[in-house]
Short mmCIF file of C-alpha atoms and ligand atoms in Angstrom, two decimals:
data_model
loop_
_atom_site.label_atom_id
_atom_site.label_comp_id
_atom_site.label_asym_id
_atom_site.label_seq_id
_atom_site.Cartn_x
_atom_site.Cartn_y
_atom_site.Cartn_z
CA UNK A 10 -5.56 7.46 19.10
CA UNK A 11 -4.29 8.47 15.67
CA UNK A 12 -6.88 9.82 13.28
CA UNK A 13 -6.69 8.72 9.65
CA UNK A 14 -8.26 10.80 6.90
CA UNK A 15 -8.55 9.06 3.53
CA UNK A 16 -9.60 10.80 0.32
CA UNK A 17 -9.47 10.16 -3.44
CA UNK A 18 -6.63 11.83 -5.33
CA UNK A 19 -5.71 12.04 -9.03
CA UNK A 20 -7.63 9.44 -11.08
CA UNK A 21 -7.41 6.37 -8.83
CA UNK A 22 -4.98 7.14 -5.98
CA UNK A 23 -5.95 7.48 -2.35
CA UNK A 24 -4.48 10.22 -0.20
CA UNK A 25 -3.95 9.65 3.51
CA UNK A 26 -3.36 12.12 6.32
CA UNK A 27 -2.67 10.83 9.80
CA UNK A 28 -3.11 13.12 12.77
CA UNK A 29 -2.07 12.80 16.39
CA UNK A 30 -4.38 15.00 18.50
CA UNK A 31 -2.03 14.93 21.52
CA UNK A 32 0.98 16.47 19.77
CA UNK A 33 -0.95 18.23 16.98
CA UNK A 34 1.33 16.57 14.41
CA UNK A 35 0.03 15.51 11.00
CA UNK A 36 1.81 13.28 8.52
CA UNK A 37 1.00 13.08 4.82
CA UNK A 38 1.38 9.51 3.62
CA UNK A 39 2.71 10.05 0.09
CA UNK A 40 1.80 13.15 -1.88
CA UNK A 41 -0.01 12.32 -5.15
CA UNK A 42 -1.35 15.88 -5.38
CA UNK A 43 0.08 18.63 -3.17
CA UNK A 44 -2.80 21.07 -3.64
CA UNK A 45 -5.40 18.45 -2.75
CA UNK A 46 -3.48 17.42 0.37
CA UNK A 47 -3.25 21.04 1.53
CA UNK A 48 -6.97 21.51 0.89
CA UNK A 49 -7.90 18.34 2.79
CA UNK A 50 -5.62 19.21 5.73
CA UNK A 51 -7.17 22.66 5.96
CA UNK A 52 -10.67 21.22 5.92
CA UNK A 53 -9.70 18.92 8.82
CA UNK A 54 -8.10 21.82 10.71
CA UNK A 55 -4.74 20.02 10.61
CA UNK A 56 -1.28 21.39 9.78
CA UNK A 57 0.97 18.96 7.85
CA UNK A 58 4.27 18.64 9.77
CA UNK A 59 5.73 15.54 8.11
CA UNK A 60 5.65 13.69 4.79
CA UNK A 61 6.24 9.94 4.76
CA UNK A 62 6.89 8.69 1.24
CA UNK A 63 6.64 5.01 0.30
CA UNK A 64 8.44 5.19 -3.08
CA UNK A 65 9.63 7.62 -5.69
CA UNK A 66 6.83 7.44 -8.29
CA UNK A 67 5.41 10.90 -9.08
CA UNK A 68 1.90 9.86 -8.03
CA UNK A 69 3.40 9.22 -4.57
CA UNK A 70 6.02 11.94 -4.13
CA UNK A 71 5.12 14.51 -6.79
CA UNK A 72 3.37 16.77 -4.27
CA UNK A 73 6.32 16.94 -1.84
CA UNK A 74 7.61 20.31 -3.03
CA UNK A 75 4.25 22.08 -2.94
CA UNK A 76 3.52 20.81 0.58
CA UNK A 77 6.96 21.72 1.92
CA UNK A 78 6.69 25.21 0.39
CA UNK A 79 3.32 25.76 2.05
CA UNK A 80 4.02 24.14 5.43
CA UNK A 81 7.77 23.56 5.96
CA UNK A 82 7.00 19.88 6.60
CA UNK A 83 9.86 17.41 7.08
CA UNK A 84 10.28 14.78 4.35
CA UNK A 85 10.97 11.22 5.47
CA UNK A 86 11.54 8.94 2.49
CA UNK A 87 13.55 6.18 0.86
CA UNK A 88 16.67 7.42 -0.95
CA UNK A 89 15.13 7.09 -4.44
CA UNK A 90 12.69 9.95 -3.71
CA UNK A 91 15.61 12.37 -4.22
CA UNK A 92 14.76 12.04 -7.94
CA UNK A 93 11.76 14.26 -7.15
CA UNK A 94 12.61 16.36 -4.11
CA UNK A 95 15.24 16.81 -1.40
CA UNK A 96 14.80 14.46 1.59
CA UNK A 97 15.27 15.52 5.21
CA UNK A 98 15.65 11.98 6.54
CA UNK A 99 16.37 8.91 4.44
CA UNK A 100 14.88 5.75 5.95
CA UNK A 101 15.13 2.06 5.15
CA UNK A 102 14.16 -1.33 6.58
CA UNK A 103 14.33 -1.48 10.36
CA UNK A 104 14.16 2.28 10.95
CA UNK A 105 11.49 3.83 13.12
CA UNK A 106 9.66 7.09 12.52
CA UNK A 107 7.38 8.83 14.98
CA UNK A 108 4.33 11.04 15.00
CA UNK A 109 3.80 12.33 18.52
CA UNK A 110 4.11 9.30 20.81
CA UNK A 111 3.25 6.85 17.99
CA UNK A 112 5.95 4.79 16.31
CA UNK A 113 5.94 3.44 12.77
CA UNK A 114 8.28 0.64 11.73
CA UNK A 115 9.79 0.96 8.27
CA UNK A 116 9.55 -2.28 6.27
CA UNK A 117 11.35 -3.01 3.00
CA UNK A 118 8.71 -3.96 0.44
CA UNK A 119 10.83 -3.52 -2.69
CA UNK A 120 9.71 -5.05 -5.99
CA UNK A 121 7.27 -2.55 -7.52
CA UNK A 122 10.27 -0.19 -7.25
CA UNK A 123 13.57 -0.72 -5.51
CA UNK A 124 13.59 1.08 -2.18
CA UNK A 125 9.81 0.85 -1.79
CA UNK A 126 8.95 0.90 1.92
CA UNK A 127 5.85 0.45 4.05
CA UNK A 128 5.06 2.11 7.38
CA UNK A 129 3.59 -0.17 10.04
CA UNK A 130 2.04 1.43 13.14
CA UNK A 131 1.56 -1.51 15.50
CA UNK A 132 -0.28 0.41 18.23
CA UNK A 133 -2.88 1.55 15.69
CA UNK A 134 -3.01 -1.79 13.85
CA UNK A 135 -2.45 -0.17 10.46
CA UNK A 136 0.16 -0.28 7.69
CA UNK A 137 0.58 2.13 4.79
CA UNK A 138 1.79 -0.11 2.00
CA UNK A 139 1.88 2.17 -1.06
CA UNK A 140 1.92 0.13 -4.27
CA UNK A 141 3.44 -3.04 -2.80
CA UNK A 142 0.19 -4.84 -2.08
CA UNK A 143 -3.38 -3.99 -3.06
CA UNK A 144 -6.71 -5.49 -2.12
CA UNK A 145 -6.56 -8.77 -4.08
CA UNK A 146 -3.44 -7.66 -5.94
CA UNK A 147 0.07 -6.31 -5.82
CA UNK A 148 2.00 -3.62 -7.65
CA UNK A 149 3.52 -4.15 -11.07
CA UNK A 150 7.13 -5.28 -10.88
CA UNK A 151 8.78 -2.23 -12.50
CA UNK A 152 12.23 -2.35 -10.93
CA UNK A 153 12.55 -5.43 -8.76
CA UNK A 154 12.69 -9.16 -9.40
CA UNK A 155 10.41 -12.00 -8.29
CA UNK A 156 12.41 -13.35 -5.35
CA UNK A 157 12.80 -9.84 -3.92
CA UNK A 158 9.09 -9.03 -4.39
CA UNK A 159 8.02 -12.36 -2.86
CA UNK A 160 10.29 -11.73 0.14
CA UNK A 161 8.66 -8.31 0.51
CA UNK A 162 5.21 -9.87 0.49
CA UNK A 163 6.40 -12.36 3.12
CA UNK A 164 7.18 -9.41 5.39
CA UNK A 165 3.65 -8.09 4.90
CA UNK A 166 2.24 -11.57 5.54
CA UNK A 167 4.15 -11.60 8.83
CA UNK A 168 2.28 -8.59 10.25
CA UNK A 169 -0.52 -9.30 12.75
CA UNK A 170 -3.48 -10.63 10.70
CA UNK A 171 -5.85 -7.99 12.06
CA UNK A 172 -3.68 -5.24 10.52
CA UNK A 173 -5.55 -2.90 8.21
CA UNK A 174 -3.62 -2.36 4.99
CA UNK A 175 -3.93 1.10 3.46
CA UNK A 176 -3.11 0.58 -0.23
CA UNK A 177 -2.60 3.56 -2.49
CA UNK A 178 -5.00 2.80 -5.34
CA UNK A 179 -8.59 1.72 -5.97
CA UNK A 180 -7.73 -1.20 -8.25
CA UNK A 181 -9.81 -3.79 -6.46
CA UNK A 182 -12.48 -4.54 -9.11
CA UNK A 183 -9.88 -5.34 -11.77
CA UNK A 184 -7.80 -7.26 -9.24
CA UNK A 185 -10.82 -9.34 -8.26
CA UNK A 186 -11.37 -10.42 -11.89
CA UNK A 187 -7.81 -11.69 -12.17
CA UNK A 188 -7.88 -13.26 -8.69
CA UNK A 189 -10.98 -15.29 -9.67
CA UNK A 190 -9.18 -16.40 -12.83
CA UNK A 191 -6.04 -17.29 -10.83
CA UNK A 192 -7.76 -19.15 -8.01
CA UNK A 193 -11.27 -20.07 -9.23
CA UNK A 194 -12.11 -22.64 -6.54
CA UNK A 195 -11.41 -20.31 -3.60
CA UNK A 196 -14.74 -19.86 -1.78
CA UNK A 197 -13.49 -17.03 0.47
CA UNK A 198 -12.34 -15.19 -2.65
CA UNK A 199 -15.71 -15.68 -4.37
CA UNK A 200 -17.48 -14.15 -1.35
CA UNK A 201 -15.00 -11.26 -1.18
CA UNK A 202 -15.37 -10.56 -4.92
CA UNK A 203 -19.16 -10.35 -4.54
CA UNK A 204 -18.81 -7.87 -1.69
CA UNK A 205 -16.38 -5.80 -3.71
CA UNK A 206 -18.70 -5.67 -6.71
CA UNK A 207 -21.55 -4.49 -4.47
CA UNK A 208 -19.38 -1.85 -2.80
CA UNK A 209 -18.10 -0.48 -6.10
CA UNK A 210 -21.65 -0.41 -7.50
CA UNK A 211 -22.46 1.92 -4.57
CA UNK A 212 -19.24 3.89 -5.32
CA UNK A 213 -17.77 2.90 -1.93
CA UNK A 214 -14.07 2.44 -1.26
CA UNK A 215 -12.55 -1.02 -0.79
CA UNK A 216 -9.50 0.42 1.03
CA UNK A 217 -8.30 -0.29 3.68
CA UNK A 218 -8.42 -4.07 3.59
CA UNK A 219 -7.67 -6.44 6.45
CA UNK A 220 -4.55 -8.60 6.11
CA UNK A 221 -6.36 -11.68 7.42
CA UNK A 222 -8.80 -11.54 4.52
CA UNK A 223 -6.03 -10.93 1.98
CA UNK A 224 -4.14 -13.95 3.31
CA UNK A 225 -7.15 -16.11 2.41
CA UNK A 226 -7.94 -14.53 -0.96
CA UNK A 227 -5.09 -12.52 -2.54
CA UNK A 228 -3.34 -14.80 -5.06
CA UNK A 229 -0.06 -12.87 -4.83
CA UNK A 230 0.13 -13.49 -1.08
CA UNK A 231 -0.81 -17.13 -1.69
CA UNK A 232 1.93 -18.08 -4.16
CA UNK A 233 3.10 -20.64 -1.58
CA UNK A 234 -0.33 -22.33 -1.59
CA UNK A 235 -0.18 -25.82 -3.18
CA UNK A 236 -3.28 -25.22 -5.32
CA UNK A 237 -1.82 -22.05 -6.83
CA UNK A 238 1.60 -23.63 -7.30
CA UNK A 239 -0.05 -26.48 -9.19
CA UNK A 240 -2.13 -24.20 -11.43
CA UNK A 241 0.57 -21.60 -12.09
CA UNK A 242 3.70 -23.73 -11.96
CA UNK A 243 6.96 -22.97 -10.24
CA UNK A 244 8.87 -25.25 -7.92
CA UNK A 245 9.39 -22.39 -5.45
CA UNK A 246 6.88 -19.77 -4.26
CA UNK A 247 8.76 -16.90 -5.90
CA UNK A 248 8.47 -18.71 -9.24
CA UNK A 249 4.72 -19.13 -8.77
CA UNK A 250 4.59 -15.47 -7.81
CA UNK A 251 6.45 -14.55 -11.02
CA UNK A 252 3.97 -16.60 -13.10
CA UNK A 253 1.02 -14.90 -11.38
CA UNK A 254 2.53 -11.44 -11.88
CA UNK A 255 3.16 -12.12 -15.58
CA UNK A 256 -0.35 -13.57 -15.86
CA UNK A 257 -1.88 -10.40 -14.41
CA UNK A 258 0.25 -8.17 -16.67
CA UNK A 259 -1.18 -9.95 -19.70
CA UNK A 260 -4.72 -10.48 -18.38
ZN1 LIG B 2 4.09 3.27 -7.84
#
């Protein structure tokens, strides 16, 4: 069994280390803060051997250099990360990466940035999704376009519903406010929003989140739902998605 260690990083990022006890390998999922990752790995008694980046933003790959200098870890990343650090292995949709005997499938989730990827580990039932999808939200569309982003979300929707999504930020309270505005009649969403408010009041994390729950409540994954299409317009799901994304940007 892979072990996953999650910790807060920078102002609202989450850091993730995954560790395979059999091989002794440890992968850093993104590197918001190199020093914090090294400190957390040390506290766990783990040595970082790999870095798996999801996209090139500095709060995801800015710690690569510091970690490689300290550990000699191998960087696995989409091509765009070369803006920040050299890459040992460039990966894209359909590639597989391994930690010990565990395999992760690389999925194209471009839209927040071009070249954004997610890592899905089917035998552990988890996916590291970076800034593509959040609990009740999705990333801002900085580089991509709506059809591309919607297609990316379709790939996430196609994962097994029990998959736990490890998103890279604690944005859930703000996302819940917009989700309730976007889809006010959704009872499952109302219940989820109440749970989130209670968790945040206790300073608890809302990450990871289960895909099955997001499918029922996350407006960005539900742009093909007739009720959302009617409220937000768009004759195709990617148009409804675009209206929702613009609505959130201006909310
Ligand atoms: Zn980002």
